Short mmCIF file of C-alpha atoms and ligand atoms in Angstrom, two decimals:
data_model
loop_
_atom_site.label_atom_id
_atom_site.label_comp_id
_atom_site.label_asym_id
_atom_site.label_seq_id
_atom_site.Cartn_x
_atom_site.Cartn_y
_atom_site.Cartn_z
CA MET D 209 6.81 -32.87 22.84
CA THR D 210 5.51 -29.74 24.59
CA SER D 211 1.74 -29.19 24.77
CA PRO D 212 0.20 -27.67 21.64
CA VAL D 213 -0.14 -23.97 20.86
CA ARG D 214 -3.88 -23.46 20.30
CA LEU D 215 -5.07 -21.14 17.54
CA ALA D 216 -8.38 -19.31 17.15
CA LEU D 217 -8.80 -18.65 13.43
CA LEU D 218 -11.14 -15.75 12.66
CA GLY D 219 -12.25 -15.98 9.01
CA CYS D 220 -12.00 -18.83 6.56
CA GLY D 221 -12.28 -17.10 3.18
CA THR D 222 -9.58 -16.58 0.53
CA VAL D 223 -6.76 -16.28 3.08
CA GLY D 224 -8.21 -18.26 6.00
CA SER D 225 -8.94 -21.38 3.97
CA GLU D 226 -5.33 -21.44 2.69
CA VAL D 227 -4.04 -21.03 6.24
CA VAL D 228 -6.15 -24.05 7.26
CA ARG D 229 -4.81 -26.04 4.31
CA LEU D 230 -1.16 -25.18 5.04
CA LEU D 231 -1.58 -25.89 8.77
CA HIS D 232 -2.80 -29.34 7.78
CA GLU D 233 -0.23 -30.05 5.07
CA GLN D 234 2.76 -28.81 7.01
CA SER D 235 1.77 -29.74 10.55
CA ALA D 236 4.81 -31.98 11.21
CA ASP D 237 7.32 -29.44 9.87
CA LEU D 238 5.68 -26.56 11.71
CA ALA D 239 5.73 -28.53 14.97
CA ALA D 240 9.40 -29.33 14.50
CA ARG D 241 10.25 -25.69 13.77
CA ILE D 242 8.30 -24.36 16.73
CA GLY D 243 9.01 -27.12 19.21
CA ALA D 244 5.29 -27.74 19.79
CA PRO D 245 2.39 -28.67 17.55
CA LEU D 246 -0.09 -26.05 16.35
CA GLU D 247 -3.73 -26.95 16.91
CA ILE D 248 -6.87 -25.22 15.68
CA ALA D 249 -9.14 -24.53 18.67
CA GLY D 250 -11.92 -23.11 16.49
CA ILE D 251 -12.68 -21.22 13.28
CA ALA D 252 -15.05 -18.25 13.41
CA VAL D 253 -17.02 -17.55 10.24
CA ARG D 254 -20.13 -15.60 9.33
CA ARG D 255 -22.10 -18.39 7.62
CA HIS D 256 -22.05 -21.73 9.41
CA GLY D 257 -23.62 -23.60 6.50
CA ARG D 258 -21.32 -22.29 3.73
CA ASP D 259 -19.86 -25.00 1.49
CA ARG D 260 -16.11 -25.03 2.22
CA GLY D 261 -15.20 -27.67 -0.35
CA ASP D 262 -12.72 -30.29 0.72
CA LEU D 263 -11.09 -28.22 3.44
CA PRO D 264 -9.07 -30.65 5.61
CA VAL D 265 -10.62 -29.67 8.94
CA ASP D 266 -13.22 -31.04 11.38
CA PRO D 267 -16.53 -29.23 10.61
CA ALA D 268 -17.27 -29.19 14.36
CA LEU D 269 -14.53 -26.51 14.74
CA PHE D 270 -16.62 -23.87 12.95
CA THR D 271 -18.45 -21.29 15.04
CA THR D 272 -20.30 -18.04 14.40
CA ASP D 273 -19.36 -16.65 17.82
CA PRO D 274 -15.85 -15.16 17.46
CA LEU D 275 -15.87 -13.47 20.89
CA ALA D 276 -16.64 -16.70 22.74
CA LEU D 277 -13.83 -18.40 20.81
CA ILE D 278 -11.36 -15.61 21.60
CA LYS D 279 -12.27 -15.65 25.30
CA SER D 280 -11.96 -19.42 25.57
CA ASP D 281 -9.22 -20.57 27.98
CA ASP D 282 -8.36 -23.06 25.30
CA VAL D 283 -6.93 -20.37 22.96
CA ASP D 284 -3.33 -19.07 22.99
CA VAL D 285 -3.11 -17.15 19.69
CA VAL D 286 -5.77 -15.33 17.67
CA VAL D 287 -5.31 -15.22 13.88
CA GLU D 288 -7.60 -12.63 12.27
CA MET D 289 -8.42 -13.02 8.56
CA VAL D 290 -11.83 -11.33 8.38
CA GLY D 291 -11.00 -7.71 7.55
CA GLY D 292 -12.78 -4.38 8.14
CA ILE D 293 -12.67 -2.09 11.16
CA GLU D 294 -15.46 -3.42 13.37
CA PRO D 295 -16.02 -5.91 14.85
CA ALA D 296 -12.37 -6.90 14.16
CA ARG D 297 -11.03 -4.08 16.39
CA THR D 298 -13.17 -5.16 19.35
CA TRP D 299 -12.11 -8.80 18.93
CA LEU D 300 -8.39 -8.04 18.68
CA VAL D 301 -8.30 -5.52 21.52
CA GLU D 302 -10.11 -8.09 23.70
CA ALA D 303 -7.61 -10.81 22.77
CA LEU D 304 -4.51 -8.66 23.26
CA ARG D 305 -5.64 -7.24 26.60
CA ALA D 306 -6.20 -10.83 27.75
CA GLY D 307 -2.56 -11.59 26.87
CA LYS D 308 -3.34 -13.60 23.74
CA SER D 309 -1.01 -12.82 20.87
CA VAL D 310 -2.54 -11.72 17.59
CA VAL D 311 -1.60 -12.31 13.97
CA THR D 312 -3.65 -10.24 11.54
CA ALA D 313 -3.81 -9.52 7.81
CA ASN D 314 -6.09 -6.54 8.36
CA LYS D 315 -4.43 -3.49 6.75
CA ALA D 316 -7.60 -1.38 6.97
CA LEU D 317 -7.77 -1.75 10.76
CA LEU D 318 -4.03 -1.22 11.29
CA ALA D 319 -4.10 1.96 9.21
CA GLU D 320 -7.29 3.23 10.80
CA ASP D 321 -6.51 2.48 14.44
CA GLY D 322 -3.23 0.57 14.76
CA GLY D 323 -2.56 2.57 17.92
CA ALA D 324 -5.47 0.89 19.74
CA LEU D 325 -4.05 -2.53 18.86
CA HIS D 326 -0.49 -1.63 19.91
CA ASP D 327 -1.74 -0.15 23.18
CA ALA D 328 -3.77 -3.28 23.91
CA ALA D 329 -0.75 -5.47 23.09
CA ALA D 330 1.39 -3.48 25.54
CA GLU D 331 -1.33 -3.68 28.18
CA GLY D 332 -1.71 -7.45 27.86
CA GLY D 333 1.98 -8.21 27.29
CA ALA D 334 1.08 -9.92 24.02
CA ASP D 335 2.58 -9.99 20.53
CA LEU D 336 1.00 -8.23 17.54
CA TYR D 337 2.23 -9.40 14.13
CA TYR D 338 0.84 -8.26 10.77
CA GLU D 339 3.24 -9.21 7.96
CA ALA D 340 0.36 -10.21 5.65
CA SER D 341 -1.24 -6.77 5.84
CA VAL D 342 1.21 -5.23 3.34
CA ALA D 343 2.41 -6.81 0.09
CA GLY D 344 1.08 -10.32 0.78
CA ALA D 345 3.84 -12.91 0.62
CA ILE D 346 6.74 -10.45 0.48
CA PRO D 347 8.74 -10.40 3.71
CA LEU D 348 8.76 -6.66 4.24
CA LEU D 349 7.44 -5.63 7.64
CA ARG D 350 9.80 -7.90 9.60
CA PRO D 351 12.83 -6.50 7.70
CA LEU D 352 11.63 -2.97 8.51
CA ARG D 353 10.78 -3.85 12.09
CA GLU D 354 13.86 -5.98 12.84
CA SER D 355 16.61 -6.27 10.21
CA LEU D 356 16.80 -2.53 9.49
CA HIS D 357 16.45 -1.40 13.09
CA GLY D 358 20.13 -0.55 13.24
CA ASP D 359 19.83 1.71 10.22
CA ARG D 360 18.08 4.93 9.30
CA ILE D 361 15.49 4.68 6.55
CA ASN D 362 15.12 7.79 4.40
CA ARG D 363 12.53 6.75 1.86
CA VAL D 364 10.19 3.91 1.00
CA THR D 365 8.70 3.79 -2.52
CA GLY D 366 6.37 0.97 -3.38
CA ILE D 367 3.93 -0.63 -5.75
CA VAL D 368 1.66 -2.19 -3.15
CA ASN D 369 -1.60 -2.77 -4.99
CA GLY D 370 -1.73 -5.63 -7.47
CA THR D 371 -5.03 -4.64 -9.12
CA THR D 372 -3.86 -1.17 -10.13
CA ASN D 373 -0.48 -2.48 -11.20
CA PHE D 374 -2.20 -5.02 -13.45
CA ILE D 375 -4.37 -2.26 -14.96
CA LEU D 376 -1.48 0.16 -15.56
CA SER D 377 0.72 -2.63 -16.95
CA ALA D 378 -2.08 -3.59 -19.37
CA MET D 379 -2.49 0.06 -20.42
CA ASP D 380 1.26 0.28 -20.99
CA ALA D 381 1.43 -2.95 -22.99
CA SER D 382 -1.62 -2.54 -25.23
CA GLY D 383 -2.38 1.17 -25.32
CA ALA D 384 -5.80 0.48 -23.78
CA GLY D 385 -7.67 3.11 -21.79
CA PHE D 386 -8.43 2.78 -18.06
CA ALA D 387 -11.97 1.40 -18.49
CA GLU D 388 -10.89 -1.27 -20.95
CA ALA D 389 -7.96 -2.38 -18.78
CA LEU D 390 -10.20 -2.48 -15.68
CA GLU D 391 -12.63 -4.71 -17.56
CA GLU D 392 -9.80 -7.10 -18.42
CA ALA D 393 -8.62 -7.10 -14.78
CA THR D 394 -12.16 -7.91 -13.60
CA GLU D 395 -12.56 -10.75 -16.13
CA LEU D 396 -9.26 -12.29 -15.01
CA GLY D 397 -10.15 -12.02 -11.31
CA TYR D 398 -7.57 -9.30 -10.52
CA ALA D 399 -10.23 -6.69 -9.70
CA GLU D 400 -13.22 -7.05 -7.38
CA ALA D 401 -16.80 -6.38 -8.49
CA ASP D 402 -16.50 -3.05 -6.64
CA PRO D 403 -12.92 -1.95 -7.42
CA THR D 404 -13.13 1.39 -5.56
CA ALA D 405 -10.73 0.51 -2.72
CA ASP D 406 -8.06 -0.45 -5.24
CA VAL D 407 -8.48 2.00 -8.15
CA GLU D 408 -9.06 5.03 -5.90
CA GLY D 409 -5.93 4.23 -3.89
CA PHE D 410 -7.53 3.51 -0.49
CA ASP D 411 -5.90 0.08 -0.22
CA ALA D 412 -2.47 1.45 -1.12
CA ALA D 413 -2.93 4.37 1.30
CA ALA D 414 -3.60 1.96 4.20
CA LYS D 415 -0.41 0.08 3.34
CA ALA D 416 1.53 3.34 2.99
CA ALA D 417 0.47 4.29 6.53
CA ILE D 418 1.68 0.94 7.90
CA LEU D 419 5.01 1.16 6.05
CA ALA D 420 5.62 4.77 7.12
CA SER D 421 4.84 3.95 10.77
CA LEU D 422 7.45 1.18 10.80
CA ALA D 423 10.08 2.96 8.70
CA PHE D 424 9.98 6.24 10.61
CA HIS D 425 9.10 5.09 14.17
CA THR D 426 6.03 7.30 14.09
CA ARG D 427 2.32 6.58 14.25
CA VAL D 428 0.96 7.32 10.77
CA GLY D 429 -2.71 6.65 10.04
CA ALA D 430 -4.70 6.37 6.82
CA ALA D 431 -5.99 9.93 7.32
CA ASP D 432 -2.38 11.24 7.20
CA VAL D 433 -1.81 9.84 3.73
CA TYR D 434 -2.40 11.99 0.64
CA ARG D 435 -4.28 9.82 -1.84
CA GLU D 436 -5.10 9.88 -5.56
CA GLY D 437 -6.19 6.83 -7.54
CA ILE D 438 -5.62 5.86 -11.16
CA THR D 439 -9.08 6.48 -12.64
CA GLU D 440 -7.92 9.69 -14.35
CA VAL D 441 -4.90 8.12 -16.04
CA THR D 442 -5.55 8.08 -19.78
CA ALA D 443 -4.11 6.19 -22.75
CA ALA D 444 -2.67 9.56 -23.87
CA ASP D 445 -0.86 9.93 -20.51
CA MET D 446 0.66 6.50 -20.95
CA ALA D 447 1.71 7.33 -24.53
CA SER D 448 3.26 10.56 -23.33
CA ALA D 449 5.15 8.67 -20.61
CA LYS D 450 6.42 6.21 -23.19
CA ALA D 451 7.61 9.03 -25.41
CA MET D 452 9.80 10.17 -22.51
CA GLY D 453 11.19 6.67 -21.81
CA CYS D 454 8.90 6.28 -18.80
CA THR D 455 5.91 4.33 -17.59
CA ILE D 456 3.16 5.17 -15.10
CA LYS D 457 2.77 3.35 -11.77
CA LEU D 458 0.59 3.87 -8.72
CA LEU D 459 3.25 4.60 -6.12
CA CYS D 460 3.16 4.82 -2.37
CA ILE D 461 5.91 7.13 -1.21
CA ALA D 462 6.93 7.71 2.39
CA ALA D 463 9.85 10.04 2.80
CA ARG D 464 11.76 11.79 5.52
CA GLY D 465 12.13 15.56 5.15
CA THR D 466 12.49 18.79 7.06
CA ASP D 467 9.93 21.53 7.52
CA PRO D 468 10.70 25.24 7.00
CA GLN D 469 11.69 25.45 10.70
CA GLY D 470 14.28 22.71 10.19
CA ARG D 471 12.34 20.06 12.12
CA GLU D 472 12.38 16.53 10.81
CA THR D 473 9.09 15.44 9.20
CA VAL D 474 7.65 12.62 7.17
CA SER D 475 5.45 12.86 4.07
CA VAL D 476 3.28 9.97 2.96
CA ARG D 477 1.43 9.91 -0.34
CA VAL D 478 -0.18 7.60 -2.86
CA HIS D 479 -0.69 8.74 -6.45
CA PRO D 480 0.07 7.73 -10.02
CA ALA D 481 3.49 8.88 -11.16
CA MET D 482 5.73 8.69 -14.18
CA ILE D 483 8.95 6.81 -13.51
CA PRO D 484 11.82 6.21 -15.94
CA LEU D 485 12.08 2.70 -17.42
CA SER D 486 15.51 2.47 -15.77
CA HIS D 487 13.92 2.68 -12.29
CA PRO D 488 13.77 -0.72 -10.53
CA LEU D 489 10.01 -0.35 -10.00
CA ALA D 490 9.30 0.23 -13.73
CA SER D 491 9.76 -3.45 -14.58
CA VAL D 492 7.34 -4.66 -11.90
CA GLY D 493 4.50 -5.86 -14.11
CA ASP D 494 1.12 -7.62 -13.90
CA ALA D 495 -0.27 -7.92 -10.38
CA PHE D 496 3.14 -8.11 -8.70
CA ASN D 497 4.16 -5.83 -5.85
CA ALA D 498 7.57 -4.39 -5.04
CA VAL D 499 8.92 -2.02 -2.45
CA PHE D 500 12.11 -0.03 -2.81
CA VAL D 501 13.72 1.01 0.46
CA GLU D 502 16.50 3.58 0.74
CA ALA D 503 18.45 3.45 3.99
CA GLU D 504 21.45 5.39 5.21
CA ALA D 505 23.88 2.50 5.65
CA ALA D 506 22.21 -0.34 3.73
CA GLY D 507 21.70 1.78 0.62
CA GLN D 508 19.01 0.66 -1.81
CA LEU D 509 16.99 -2.50 -1.18
CA MET D 510 14.21 -3.98 -3.27
CA PHE D 511 11.52 -6.41 -2.09
CA TYR D 512 9.52 -8.11 -4.85
CA GLY D 513 6.84 -10.78 -5.11
CA ARG D 514 3.16 -11.65 -5.00
CA GLY D 515 1.27 -9.04 -3.06
CA ALA D 516 -2.02 -10.88 -2.71
CA GLY D 517 -3.83 -14.16 -3.21
CA GLY D 518 -4.84 -16.87 -0.77
CA ALA D 519 -1.68 -18.97 -0.66
CA PRO D 520 0.92 -16.14 -0.81
CA THR D 521 -0.90 -14.24 1.95
CA ALA D 522 -1.28 -17.43 4.01
CA SER D 523 2.50 -17.89 3.79
CA ALA D 524 2.99 -14.53 5.51
CA VAL D 525 0.30 -15.31 8.12
CA LEU D 526 1.93 -18.63 8.97
CA GLY D 527 5.38 -17.07 9.25
CA ASP D 528 3.91 -14.78 11.90
CA VAL D 529 2.14 -17.68 13.63
CA VAL D 530 5.45 -19.55 13.91
CA ALA D 531 7.18 -16.46 15.37
CA VAL D 532 4.40 -15.83 17.87
CA ALA D 533 4.23 -19.50 18.92
CA ARG D 534 8.00 -19.62 19.44
CA ASN D 535 7.90 -16.47 21.55
CA ARG D 536 5.13 -17.97 23.62
CA LEU D 537 7.07 -21.16 24.28
CA ALA D 538 10.16 -19.15 25.22
CA GLY D 539 8.11 -16.95 27.54
CA ALA D 540 9.30 -14.00 25.45
CA ARG D 541 7.71 -11.16 23.54
CA ALA D 542 8.65 -9.49 20.29
CA ALA D 543 9.81 -5.88 20.53
CA SER D 544 6.81 -3.67 21.11
CA GLU D 545 5.73 -0.81 18.87
CA SER D 546 8.48 1.69 18.07
CA ALA D 547 6.90 5.13 17.73
CA TYR D 548 9.43 7.15 19.73
CA ALA D 549 10.40 9.51 16.87
CA ASP D 550 6.86 10.91 16.70
CA LEU D 551 7.63 12.94 13.55
CA SER D 552 4.96 15.30 12.30
CA VAL D 553 3.35 14.42 9.00
CA ARG D 554 3.92 17.09 6.39
CA PRO D 555 0.92 18.32 4.36
CA MET D 556 0.92 17.31 0.69
CA GLY D 557 1.37 20.95 -0.37
CA GLU D 558 4.87 20.88 1.15
CA ALA D 559 5.88 17.54 -0.40
CA LEU D 560 8.67 18.01 -2.92
CA THR D 561 7.87 16.51 -6.29
CA ARG D 562 8.02 17.16 -10.05
CA TYR D 563 5.22 17.59 -12.57
CA HIS D 564 4.80 16.53 -16.18
CA ILE D 565 2.23 18.87 -17.73
CA SER D 566 0.71 18.57 -21.23
CA LEU D 567 -0.92 21.67 -22.65
CA ASP D 568 -2.97 22.35 -25.75
CA VAL D 569 -1.97 25.91 -26.65
CA ALA D 570 -2.61 28.43 -29.39
CA ASP D 571 0.20 28.16 -31.94
CA ARG D 572 1.28 31.79 -32.13
CA PRO D 573 4.26 33.90 -31.10
CA GLY D 574 4.59 34.76 -27.42
CA VAL D 575 2.70 31.75 -26.11
CA LEU D 576 5.79 30.04 -24.73
CA ALA D 577 6.82 33.22 -22.93
CA SER D 578 3.40 33.62 -21.32
CA VAL D 579 3.41 29.99 -20.18
CA ALA D 580 6.98 30.27 -18.84
CA GLY D 581 5.94 33.41 -16.98
CA VAL D 582 3.35 31.47 -15.00
CA PHE D 583 5.97 28.94 -13.85
CA ALA D 584 8.34 31.76 -12.88
CA ARG D 585 5.64 33.54 -10.84
CA HIS D 586 5.23 30.40 -8.71
CA ASP D 587 8.98 29.85 -8.41
CA VAL D 588 8.77 26.58 -10.30
CA SER D 589 11.76 25.88 -12.47
CA ILE D 590 11.24 24.21 -15.87
CA ALA D 591 13.51 21.25 -16.70
CA THR D 592 12.39 20.47 -20.27
CA VAL D 593 9.91 21.75 -22.84
CA ARG D 594 8.80 19.72 -25.87
CA GLN D 595 6.55 21.04 -28.57
CA GLY D 596 4.41 18.60 -30.53
CA SER D 597 3.34 19.10 -34.14
CA ALA D 598 0.74 21.75 -34.82
CA GLU D 599 -2.69 20.52 -35.77
CA ALA D 600 -5.78 22.24 -37.06
CA GLY D 601 -7.99 23.51 -34.27
CA SER D 602 -11.76 23.42 -34.44
CA GLY D 603 -12.20 26.76 -36.10
CA ARG D 604 -10.02 28.51 -33.52
CA GLY D 605 -6.88 28.67 -35.62
CA GLU D 606 -3.89 26.34 -35.13
CA ASP D 607 -3.13 24.50 -31.86
CA ALA D 608 0.10 23.01 -30.60
CA ASP D 609 0.94 20.50 -27.90
CA LEU D 610 3.38 21.63 -25.26
CA VAL D 611 4.86 19.15 -22.80
CA ILE D 612 6.65 20.64 -19.81
CA VAL D 613 8.57 18.77 -17.12
CA THR D 614 9.54 20.73 -14.03
CA HIS D 615 12.35 20.49 -11.53
CA VAL D 616 11.50 19.59 -7.95
CA ALA D 617 9.17 22.06 -6.24
CA PRO D 618 6.60 22.03 -3.41
CA ASP D 619 3.38 20.36 -4.58
CA ALA D 620 1.33 23.45 -3.67
CA ALA D 621 3.44 25.65 -5.99
CA LEU D 622 3.05 23.15 -8.81
CA ALA D 623 -0.70 22.90 -8.27
CA ALA D 624 -1.02 26.71 -8.23
CA THR D 625 0.96 26.86 -11.49
CA VAL D 626 -1.48 24.45 -13.15
CA ARG D 627 -4.46 26.45 -11.85
CA GLU D 628 -3.08 29.65 -13.37
CA LEU D 629 -2.23 27.91 -16.66
CA ARG D 630 -5.87 26.80 -16.91
CA GLY D 631 -6.94 30.46 -16.82
CA LEU D 632 -4.48 31.66 -19.48
CA ASP D 633 -6.22 32.68 -22.72
CA THR D 634 -3.39 31.20 -24.81
CA VAL D 635 -3.88 27.79 -23.15
CA ARG D 636 -6.84 25.96 -24.72
CA SER D 637 -6.65 23.14 -22.17
CA VAL D 638 -4.34 21.42 -19.70
CA THR D 639 -4.61 17.93 -21.13
CA SER D 640 -2.70 16.03 -18.45
CA VAL D 641 -0.88 16.58 -15.18
CA LEU D 642 1.24 13.79 -13.72
CA ARG D 643 3.80 13.72 -10.98
CA VAL D 644 7.25 12.48 -11.92
CA GLU D 645 9.44 10.39 -9.63
CA GLY D 646 12.96 9.07 -10.16
CA GLY D 647 15.56 10.62 -12.40
CA VAL D 648 13.64 11.48 -15.58
N1 NAP G 724 -7.31 -11.88 -0.29
C1 NAP G 724 -6.05 -11.43 -0.34
O1 NAP G 724 -5.33 -11.64 -1.31
C2 NAP G 724 -5.50 -10.65 0.83
C3 NAP G 724 -4.15 -10.21 0.77
C4 NAP G 724 -3.62 -9.51 1.87
C5 NAP G 724 -4.42 -9.25 2.96
N2 NAP G 724 -5.73 -9.67 2.97
C6 NAP G 724 -6.53 -9.38 4.14
O2 NAP G 724 -6.94 -10.58 4.74
C7 NAP G 724 -8.21 -10.42 5.35
C8 NAP G 724 -9.16 -11.48 4.81
O3 NAP G 724 -9.29 -11.34 3.41
P1 NAP G 724 -9.99 -12.46 2.51
O4 NAP G 724 -9.71 -12.07 1.10
O5 NAP G 724 -9.61 -13.81 2.96
O6 NAP G 724 -11.54 -12.19 2.83
P2 NAP G 724 -12.79 -13.12 2.47
O7 NAP G 724 -12.44 -14.11 1.43
O8 NAP G 724 -13.94 -12.21 2.25
O9 NAP G 724 -13.05 -13.92 3.84
C9 NAP G 724 -13.54 -13.31 4.99
C10 NAP G 724 -13.85 -14.37 6.03
O10 NAP G 724 -14.32 -13.72 7.20
C11 NAP G 724 -15.56 -14.30 7.63
N3 NAP G 724 -16.37 -13.27 8.27
C12 NAP G 724 -16.84 -12.14 7.72
N4 NAP G 724 -17.53 -11.41 8.64
C13 NAP G 724 -17.49 -12.14 9.79
C14 NAP G 724 -18.05 -11.98 11.07
N5 NAP G 724 -18.76 -10.90 11.38
N6 NAP G 724 -17.82 -12.93 12.01
C15 NAP G 724 -17.09 -14.02 11.71
N7 NAP G 724 -16.54 -14.25 10.51
C16 NAP G 724 -16.75 -13.32 9.56
C17 NAP G 724 -16.19 -14.86 6.37
O11 NAP G 724 -17.09 -15.87 6.74
P3 NAP G 724 -17.85 -16.77 5.61
O12 NAP G 724 -16.79 -17.68 5.05
O13 NAP G 724 -18.88 -17.49 6.38
O14 NAP G 724 -18.36 -15.80 4.61
C18 NAP G 724 -14.95 -15.34 5.61
O15 NAP G 724 -14.63 -16.65 6.03
C19 NAP G 724 -8.62 -8.98 5.07
O16 NAP G 724 -8.23 -8.15 6.14
C20 NAP G 724 -7.82 -8.62 3.84
O17 NAP G 724 -7.58 -7.25 3.73
C21 NAP G 724 -6.28 -10.36 1.94
#
């Protein structure tokens, strides 16, 4: 058999240790599929003395000097499973420039500075694969990057963060509030001790940037993505969604559009949204991920599965390792970055969306007209109005609940409408504002 393909593994935590295990368990099959055995040249970690359980690997392979490992003549492919921007960027740029192909699970780095990695890959004539960076085990990036390259993608809508999906699913199922559902997620190991990256939408925004870049042949970075997390979603919002035959999900949405000058653009956003129960993403529960792709010729496609976890993510990493190793043996390279379209990213204010607005209003004649007048002034058309039962106010006379769902309008016009409603003397409070996606 051909001489082995030698791997430098950077990181041996949740993902890295599963990659080591699978490399060991499946070594014969992997060798047969590639046409050469895979060998671990070294494993870079932070703590040399850390107890790594019964990991089936020679302890002498561990090192705390990733750069020396990457630079070693003995290494063909670098597999990065550490995370964070630096020093990972320095390591991967070094490897790629030296012609060593890279497989990485690092969504934060790809969203922050994917361009630097792609440029280095082009410079060194090396492959850059990152299937594990979005939606864990779900084959998604390769379909976007290869299978759908003959098509034109118009929109990608996804649930790409398992922690927030678990929390929202729990709120939907039990009527719990955000804090209670987060506590449950933490107890069950679905949320980290510091859940900020997940619940504030940073993790989903990084994935949205990666998906948009691939779908629209345009470099989109994390800073281009409009982001709102789920910390403000209340039990009352969820109940209101249910009353409309909907649920609430944290969605990443990347969509093609046109600006007022008729030029093609892309908008990329992450925020909680109400979707009808009939929408394919509504039934994606627990910590599962799913991505709904709408393409010109292919129509609607749905990708579903486990978006995180050691073994599922390791499956995606190893799929990339096999592809990179095969390319290497064939003396070939995967297609390089496709960013030729270079579409401009539209500001959130111009994104077309719909709002669901709950108001606590004074229950007296003329209120509805004054509220409707505000929508009209901002050119926002109302789709439905529901009035809840009147209840006694706290010494201010009677109140009523008003629930208004709009037609599609620019986000800036909708936001301005809400601002003006807040100042209206007939509106006691705007109790909830949620975007609505899908055909509600
Ligand atoms: N966990 C998931 O479900 C998941 C899913 C998709 C993508 N990812 C991505 O996969 C990557 C790894 O995630 P993970 O959950 O496996 O992380 P993790 O469990 O925290 O493991 C990180 C590993 O990196 C090592 N490390 C940290 N800093 C280092 C340094 N300066 N030099 C050398 N080694 C260093 C650590 O060494 P020690 O072992 O000595 O501490 C550890 O082995 C991240 O980019 C993450 O976003 C993770």
